PDB file of C-alpha atoms in Angstrom:
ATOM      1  CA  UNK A   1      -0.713  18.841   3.214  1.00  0.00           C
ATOM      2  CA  UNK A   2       0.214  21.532   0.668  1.00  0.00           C
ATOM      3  CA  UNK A   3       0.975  20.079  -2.414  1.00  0.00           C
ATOM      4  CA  UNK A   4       1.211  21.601  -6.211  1.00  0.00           C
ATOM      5  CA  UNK A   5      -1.737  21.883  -7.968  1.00  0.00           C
ATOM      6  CA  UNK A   6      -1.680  18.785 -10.137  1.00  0.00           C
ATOM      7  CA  UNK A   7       0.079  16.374  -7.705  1.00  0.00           C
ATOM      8  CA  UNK A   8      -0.915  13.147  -8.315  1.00  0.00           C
ATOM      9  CA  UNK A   9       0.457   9.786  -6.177  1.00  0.00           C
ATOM     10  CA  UNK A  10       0.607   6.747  -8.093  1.00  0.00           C
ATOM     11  CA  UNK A  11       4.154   5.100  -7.144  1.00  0.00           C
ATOM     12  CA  UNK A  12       4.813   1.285  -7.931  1.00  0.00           C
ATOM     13  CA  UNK A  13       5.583  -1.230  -5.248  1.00  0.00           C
ATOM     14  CA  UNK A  14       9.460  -0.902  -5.699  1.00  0.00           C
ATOM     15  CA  UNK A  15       8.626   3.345  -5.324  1.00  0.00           C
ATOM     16  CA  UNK A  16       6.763   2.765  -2.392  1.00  0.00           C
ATOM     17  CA  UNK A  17       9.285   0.622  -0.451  1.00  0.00           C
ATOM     18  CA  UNK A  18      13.110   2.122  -1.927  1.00  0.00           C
ATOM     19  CA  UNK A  19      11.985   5.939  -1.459  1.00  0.00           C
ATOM     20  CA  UNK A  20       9.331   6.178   0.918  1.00  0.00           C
ATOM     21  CA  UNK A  21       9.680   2.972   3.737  1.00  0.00           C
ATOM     22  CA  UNK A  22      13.407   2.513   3.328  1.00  0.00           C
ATOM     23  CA  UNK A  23      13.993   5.779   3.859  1.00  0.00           C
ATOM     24  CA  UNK A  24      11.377   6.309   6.941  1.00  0.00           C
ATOM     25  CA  UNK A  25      13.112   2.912   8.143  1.00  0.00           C
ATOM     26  CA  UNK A  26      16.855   4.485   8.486  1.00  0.00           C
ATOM     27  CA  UNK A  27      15.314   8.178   9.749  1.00  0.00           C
ATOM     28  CA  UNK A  28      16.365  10.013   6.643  1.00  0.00           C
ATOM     29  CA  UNK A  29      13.699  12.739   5.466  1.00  0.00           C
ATOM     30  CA  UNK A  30      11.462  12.282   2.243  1.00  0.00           C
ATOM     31  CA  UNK A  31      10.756  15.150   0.001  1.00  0.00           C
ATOM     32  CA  UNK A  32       7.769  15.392  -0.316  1.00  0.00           C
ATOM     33  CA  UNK A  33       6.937  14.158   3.242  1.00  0.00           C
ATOM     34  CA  UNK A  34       3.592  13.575   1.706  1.00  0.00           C
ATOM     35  CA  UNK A  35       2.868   9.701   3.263  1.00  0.00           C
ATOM     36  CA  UNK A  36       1.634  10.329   6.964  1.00  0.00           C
ATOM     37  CA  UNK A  37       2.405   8.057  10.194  1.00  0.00           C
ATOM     38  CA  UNK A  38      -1.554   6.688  11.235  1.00  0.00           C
ATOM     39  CA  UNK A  39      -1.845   3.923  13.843  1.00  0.00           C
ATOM     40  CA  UNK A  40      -4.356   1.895  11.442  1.00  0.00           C
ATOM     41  CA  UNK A  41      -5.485  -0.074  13.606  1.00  0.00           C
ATOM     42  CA  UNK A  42      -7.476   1.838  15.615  1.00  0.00           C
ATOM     43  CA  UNK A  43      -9.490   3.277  12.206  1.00  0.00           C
ATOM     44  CA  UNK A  44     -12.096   1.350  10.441  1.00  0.00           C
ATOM     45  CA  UNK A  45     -11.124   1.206   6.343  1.00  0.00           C
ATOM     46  CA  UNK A  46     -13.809   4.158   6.143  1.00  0.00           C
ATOM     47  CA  UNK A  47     -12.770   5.948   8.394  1.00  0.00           C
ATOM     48  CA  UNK A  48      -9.419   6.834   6.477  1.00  0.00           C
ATOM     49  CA  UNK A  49     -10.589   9.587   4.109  1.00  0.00           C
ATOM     50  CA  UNK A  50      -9.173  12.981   5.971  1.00  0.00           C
ATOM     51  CA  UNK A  51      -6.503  10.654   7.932  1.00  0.00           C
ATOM     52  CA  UNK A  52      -4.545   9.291   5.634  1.00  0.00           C
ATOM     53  CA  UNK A  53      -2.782  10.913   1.750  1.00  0.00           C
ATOM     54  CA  UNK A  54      -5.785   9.582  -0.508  1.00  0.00           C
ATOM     55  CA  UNK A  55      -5.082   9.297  -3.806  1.00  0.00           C
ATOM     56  CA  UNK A  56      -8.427   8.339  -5.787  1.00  0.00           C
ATOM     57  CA  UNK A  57      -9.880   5.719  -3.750  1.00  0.00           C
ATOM     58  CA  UNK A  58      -6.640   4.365  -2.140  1.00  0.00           C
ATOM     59  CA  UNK A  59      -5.041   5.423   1.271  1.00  0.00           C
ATOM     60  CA  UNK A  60      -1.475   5.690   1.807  1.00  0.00           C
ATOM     61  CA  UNK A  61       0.366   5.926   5.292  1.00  0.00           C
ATOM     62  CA  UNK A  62       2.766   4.541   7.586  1.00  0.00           C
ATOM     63  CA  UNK A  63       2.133   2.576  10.240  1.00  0.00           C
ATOM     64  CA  UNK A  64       4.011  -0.120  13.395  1.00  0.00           C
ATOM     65  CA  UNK A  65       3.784  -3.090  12.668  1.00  0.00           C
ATOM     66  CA  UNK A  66       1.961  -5.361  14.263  1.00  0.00           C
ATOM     67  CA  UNK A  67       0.317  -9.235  14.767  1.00  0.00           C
ATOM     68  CA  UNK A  68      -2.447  -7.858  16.280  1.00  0.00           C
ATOM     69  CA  UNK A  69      -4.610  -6.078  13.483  1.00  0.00           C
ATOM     70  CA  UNK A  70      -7.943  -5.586  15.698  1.00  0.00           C
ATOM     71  CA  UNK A  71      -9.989  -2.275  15.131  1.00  0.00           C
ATOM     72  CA  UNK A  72     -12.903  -1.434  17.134  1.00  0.00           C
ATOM     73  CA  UNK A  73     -15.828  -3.103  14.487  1.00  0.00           C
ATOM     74  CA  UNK A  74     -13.339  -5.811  12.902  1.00  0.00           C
ATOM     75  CA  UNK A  75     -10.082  -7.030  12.016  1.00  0.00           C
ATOM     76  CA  UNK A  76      -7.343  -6.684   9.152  1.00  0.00           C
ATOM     77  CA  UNK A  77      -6.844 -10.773   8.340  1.00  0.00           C
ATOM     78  CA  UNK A  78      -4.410 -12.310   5.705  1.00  0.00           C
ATOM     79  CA  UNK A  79      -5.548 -13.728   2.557  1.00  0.00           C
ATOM     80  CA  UNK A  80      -2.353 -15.758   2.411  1.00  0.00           C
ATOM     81  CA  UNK A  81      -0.830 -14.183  -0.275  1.00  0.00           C
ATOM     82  CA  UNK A  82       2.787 -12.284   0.304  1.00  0.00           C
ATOM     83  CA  UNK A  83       4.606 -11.145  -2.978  1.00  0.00           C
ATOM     84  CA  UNK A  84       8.607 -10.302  -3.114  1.00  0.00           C
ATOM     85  CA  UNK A  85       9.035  -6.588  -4.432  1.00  0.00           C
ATOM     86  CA  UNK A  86      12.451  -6.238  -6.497  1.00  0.00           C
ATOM     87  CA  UNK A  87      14.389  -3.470  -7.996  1.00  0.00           C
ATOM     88  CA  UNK A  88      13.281  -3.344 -11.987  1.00  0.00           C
ATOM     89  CA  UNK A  89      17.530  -2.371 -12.216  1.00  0.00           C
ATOM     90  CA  UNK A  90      18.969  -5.210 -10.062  1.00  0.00           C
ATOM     91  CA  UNK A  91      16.330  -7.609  -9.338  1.00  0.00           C
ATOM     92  CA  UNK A  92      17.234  -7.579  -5.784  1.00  0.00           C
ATOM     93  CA  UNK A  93      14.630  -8.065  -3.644  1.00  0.00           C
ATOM     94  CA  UNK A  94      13.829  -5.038  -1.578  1.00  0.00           C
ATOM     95  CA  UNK A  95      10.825  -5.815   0.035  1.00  0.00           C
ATOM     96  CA  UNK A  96       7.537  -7.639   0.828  1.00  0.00           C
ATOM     97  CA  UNK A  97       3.979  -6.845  -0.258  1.00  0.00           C
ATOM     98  CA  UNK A  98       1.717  -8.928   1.891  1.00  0.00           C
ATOM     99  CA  UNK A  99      -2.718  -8.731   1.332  1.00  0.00           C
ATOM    100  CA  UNK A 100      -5.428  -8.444   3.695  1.00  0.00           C
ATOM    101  CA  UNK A 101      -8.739  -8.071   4.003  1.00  0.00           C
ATOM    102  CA  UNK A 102     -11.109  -6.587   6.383  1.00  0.00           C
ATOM    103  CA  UNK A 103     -13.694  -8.826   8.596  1.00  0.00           C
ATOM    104  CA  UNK A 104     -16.610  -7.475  10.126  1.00  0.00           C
ATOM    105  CA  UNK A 105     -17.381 -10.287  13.009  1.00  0.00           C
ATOM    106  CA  UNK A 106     -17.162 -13.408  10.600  1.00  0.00           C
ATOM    107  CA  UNK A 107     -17.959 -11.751   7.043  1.00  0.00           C
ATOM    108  CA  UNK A 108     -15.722 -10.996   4.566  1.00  0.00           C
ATOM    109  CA  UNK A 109     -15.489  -7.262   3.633  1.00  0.00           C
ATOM    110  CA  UNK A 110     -14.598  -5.174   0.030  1.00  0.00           C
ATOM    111  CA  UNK A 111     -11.552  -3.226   2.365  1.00  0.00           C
ATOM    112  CA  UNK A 112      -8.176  -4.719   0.891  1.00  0.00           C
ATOM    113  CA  UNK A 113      -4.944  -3.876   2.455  1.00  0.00           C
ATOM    114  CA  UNK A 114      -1.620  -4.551   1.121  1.00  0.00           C
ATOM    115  CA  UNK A 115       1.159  -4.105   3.625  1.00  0.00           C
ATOM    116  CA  UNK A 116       4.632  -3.064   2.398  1.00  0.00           C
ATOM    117  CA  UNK A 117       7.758  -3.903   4.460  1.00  0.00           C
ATOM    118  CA  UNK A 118      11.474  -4.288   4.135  1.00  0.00           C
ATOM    119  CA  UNK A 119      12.788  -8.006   3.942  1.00  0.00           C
ATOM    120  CA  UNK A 120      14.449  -9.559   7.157  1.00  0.00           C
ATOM    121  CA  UNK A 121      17.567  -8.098   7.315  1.00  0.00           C
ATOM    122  CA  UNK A 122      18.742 -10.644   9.706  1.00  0.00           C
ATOM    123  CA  UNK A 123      20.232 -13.038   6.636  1.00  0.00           C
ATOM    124  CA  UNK A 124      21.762 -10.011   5.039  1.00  0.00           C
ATOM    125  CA  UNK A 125      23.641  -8.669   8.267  1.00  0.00           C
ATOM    126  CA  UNK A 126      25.548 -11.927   8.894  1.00  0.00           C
ATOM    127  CA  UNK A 127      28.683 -10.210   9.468  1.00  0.00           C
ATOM    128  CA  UNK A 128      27.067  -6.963  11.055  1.00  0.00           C
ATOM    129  CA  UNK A 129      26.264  -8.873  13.701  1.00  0.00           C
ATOM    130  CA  UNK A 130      29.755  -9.066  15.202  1.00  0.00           C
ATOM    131  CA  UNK A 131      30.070  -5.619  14.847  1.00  0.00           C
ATOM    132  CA  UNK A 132      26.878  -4.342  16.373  1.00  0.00           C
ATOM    133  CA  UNK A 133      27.571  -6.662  18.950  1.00  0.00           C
ATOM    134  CA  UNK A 134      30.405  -4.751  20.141  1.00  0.00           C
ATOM    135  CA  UNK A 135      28.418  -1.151  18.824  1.00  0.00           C
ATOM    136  CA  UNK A 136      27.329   0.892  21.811  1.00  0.00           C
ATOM    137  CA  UNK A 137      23.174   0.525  22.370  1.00  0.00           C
ATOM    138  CA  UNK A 138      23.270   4.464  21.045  1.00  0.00           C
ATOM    139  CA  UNK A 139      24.251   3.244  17.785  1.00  0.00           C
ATOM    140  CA  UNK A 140      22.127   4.474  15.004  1.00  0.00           C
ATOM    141  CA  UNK A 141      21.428   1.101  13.093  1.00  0.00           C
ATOM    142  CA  UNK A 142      17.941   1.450  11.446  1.00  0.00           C
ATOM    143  CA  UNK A 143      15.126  -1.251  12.726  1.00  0.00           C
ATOM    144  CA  UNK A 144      13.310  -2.468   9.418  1.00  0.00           C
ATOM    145  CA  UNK A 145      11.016  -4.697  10.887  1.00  0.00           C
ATOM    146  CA  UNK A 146       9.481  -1.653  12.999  1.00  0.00           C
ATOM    147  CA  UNK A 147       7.501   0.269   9.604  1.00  0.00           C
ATOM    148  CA  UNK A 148       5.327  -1.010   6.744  1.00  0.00           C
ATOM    149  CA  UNK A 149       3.584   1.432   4.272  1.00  0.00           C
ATOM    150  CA  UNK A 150      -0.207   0.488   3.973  1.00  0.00           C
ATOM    151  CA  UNK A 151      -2.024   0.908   0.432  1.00  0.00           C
ATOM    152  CA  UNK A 152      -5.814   0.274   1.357  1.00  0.00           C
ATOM    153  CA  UNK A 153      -8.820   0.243  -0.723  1.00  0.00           C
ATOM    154  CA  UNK A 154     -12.135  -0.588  -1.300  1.00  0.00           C
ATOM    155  CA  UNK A 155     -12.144  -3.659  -4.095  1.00  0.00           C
ATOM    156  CA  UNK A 156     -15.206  -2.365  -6.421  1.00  0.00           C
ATOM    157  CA  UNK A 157     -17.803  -5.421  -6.625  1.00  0.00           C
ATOM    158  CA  UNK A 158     -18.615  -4.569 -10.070  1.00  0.00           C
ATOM    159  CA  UNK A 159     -14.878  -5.777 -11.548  1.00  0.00           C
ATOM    160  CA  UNK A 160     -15.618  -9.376  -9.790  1.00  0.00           C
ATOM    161  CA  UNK A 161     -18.520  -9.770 -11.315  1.00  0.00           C
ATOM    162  CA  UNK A 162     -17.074  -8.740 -15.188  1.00  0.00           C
ATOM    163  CA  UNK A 163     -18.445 -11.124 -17.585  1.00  0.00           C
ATOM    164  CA  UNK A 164     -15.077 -11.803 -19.951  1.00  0.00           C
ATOM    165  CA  UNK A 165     -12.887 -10.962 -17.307  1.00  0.00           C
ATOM    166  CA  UNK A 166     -11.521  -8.204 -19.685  1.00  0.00           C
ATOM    167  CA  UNK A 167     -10.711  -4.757 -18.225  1.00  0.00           C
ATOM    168  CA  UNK A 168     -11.894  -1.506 -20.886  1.00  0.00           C
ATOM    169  CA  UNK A 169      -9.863   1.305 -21.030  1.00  0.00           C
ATOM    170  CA  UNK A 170     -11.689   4.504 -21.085  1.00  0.00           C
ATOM    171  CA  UNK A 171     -10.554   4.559 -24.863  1.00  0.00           C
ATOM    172  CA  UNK A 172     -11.632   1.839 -25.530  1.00  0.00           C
ATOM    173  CA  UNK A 173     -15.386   2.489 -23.783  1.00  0.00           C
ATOM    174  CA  UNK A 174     -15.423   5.698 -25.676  1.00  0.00           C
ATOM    175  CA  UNK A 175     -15.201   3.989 -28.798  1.00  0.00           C
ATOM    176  CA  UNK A 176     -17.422   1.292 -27.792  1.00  0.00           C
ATOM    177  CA  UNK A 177     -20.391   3.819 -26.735  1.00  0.00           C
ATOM    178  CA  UNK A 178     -19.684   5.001 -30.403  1.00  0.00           C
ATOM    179  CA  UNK A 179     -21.567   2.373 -31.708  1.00  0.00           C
ATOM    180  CA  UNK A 180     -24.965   3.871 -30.157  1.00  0.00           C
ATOM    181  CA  UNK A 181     -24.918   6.709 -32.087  1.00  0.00           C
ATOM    182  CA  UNK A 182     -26.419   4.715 -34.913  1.00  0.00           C
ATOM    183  CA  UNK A 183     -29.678   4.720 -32.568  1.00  0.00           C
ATOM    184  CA  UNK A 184     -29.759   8.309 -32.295  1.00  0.00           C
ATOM    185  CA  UNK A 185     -31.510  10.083 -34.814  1.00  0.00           C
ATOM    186  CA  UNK A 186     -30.034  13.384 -35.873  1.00  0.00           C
ATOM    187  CA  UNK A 187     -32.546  16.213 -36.716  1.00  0.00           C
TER     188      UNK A 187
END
């Protein structure tokens, strides 16, 4: 991809699913077209780097979507968690962000996925119904269930194992490692 020198991808969930997947969902072009369509599941999580837009240690791309979420060493399984994404505007819900983890054989790996899709638009459409009923079967009426967006990552082992369960900001570590200068002796 040729992006500007600086570009940096960091979109929230409601970014990620009202500009990029709704958009990919109803065949309208995104500018940048920087997310890339990758059939994840036949990658491993590290085999991603080079496949998918990295940003940091997270992968970004599009993908089918799919029940069956098999590679060729494990599988992509839910931890049971999905989360509604709304509109910080409206607070209309716009989408889904379900988790997942990757198992090799029966263990539990690091690799976290979160899967973004579009909500079921079969409640909303209530009275489309009739009339794509009568549409002809060339009609142009985007399929949300068909694309997610995929955000995966290796969780770092080091964060579990915090001792306060308090996250530093580099600030604040700067300021901390202050402190040893006392120790240092100064010619």
């Amino acid at each position: 991809m040729n992006l500007p020198p600086g570009f940096r991808f960091f979109p929230t969930d409601e970014e990620l699913v009202v500009h990029f997947l709704h958009r990919k969902a109803s065949l309208l072009p995104c500018h940048p077209d920087v997310i890339p369509d990758l059939d994840l599941y036949h990658y491993d999580p590290w085999d991603l780097p080079g496949k998918a837009l990295g940003e940091g240690r997270q992968w970004y791309f599009y993908s089918r979507k799919t029940q069956e979420r098999v590679t060729s060493n494990g599988y992509w399984g839910s931890m049971g968690m999905d989360e509604p994404i709304y509109t910080s505007s409206t607070h209309k819900k716009v989408g889904i962000k379900k988790y997942l983890t990757f198992y090799l054989g029966d263990s539990q790996t690091n690799w976290i996925m979160q899967e973004y899709s579009l909500p079921d638009s079969s409640s909303s459409s209530s009275r489309s119904s009739k009339r794509s009923s009568r549409a002809s079967s060339s009609s142009h009426k985007p399929d949300y269930s068909k694309w997610v967006i995929c955000r995966v990552y290796e969780q770092n082992c080091s964060e579990e194992e915090d001792d306060d369960g308090i996250e530093l900001s580099c600030l604040d570590e700067v300021f901390l490692s202050l402190d040893d200068l006392d120790e240092v002796s100064l010619p």
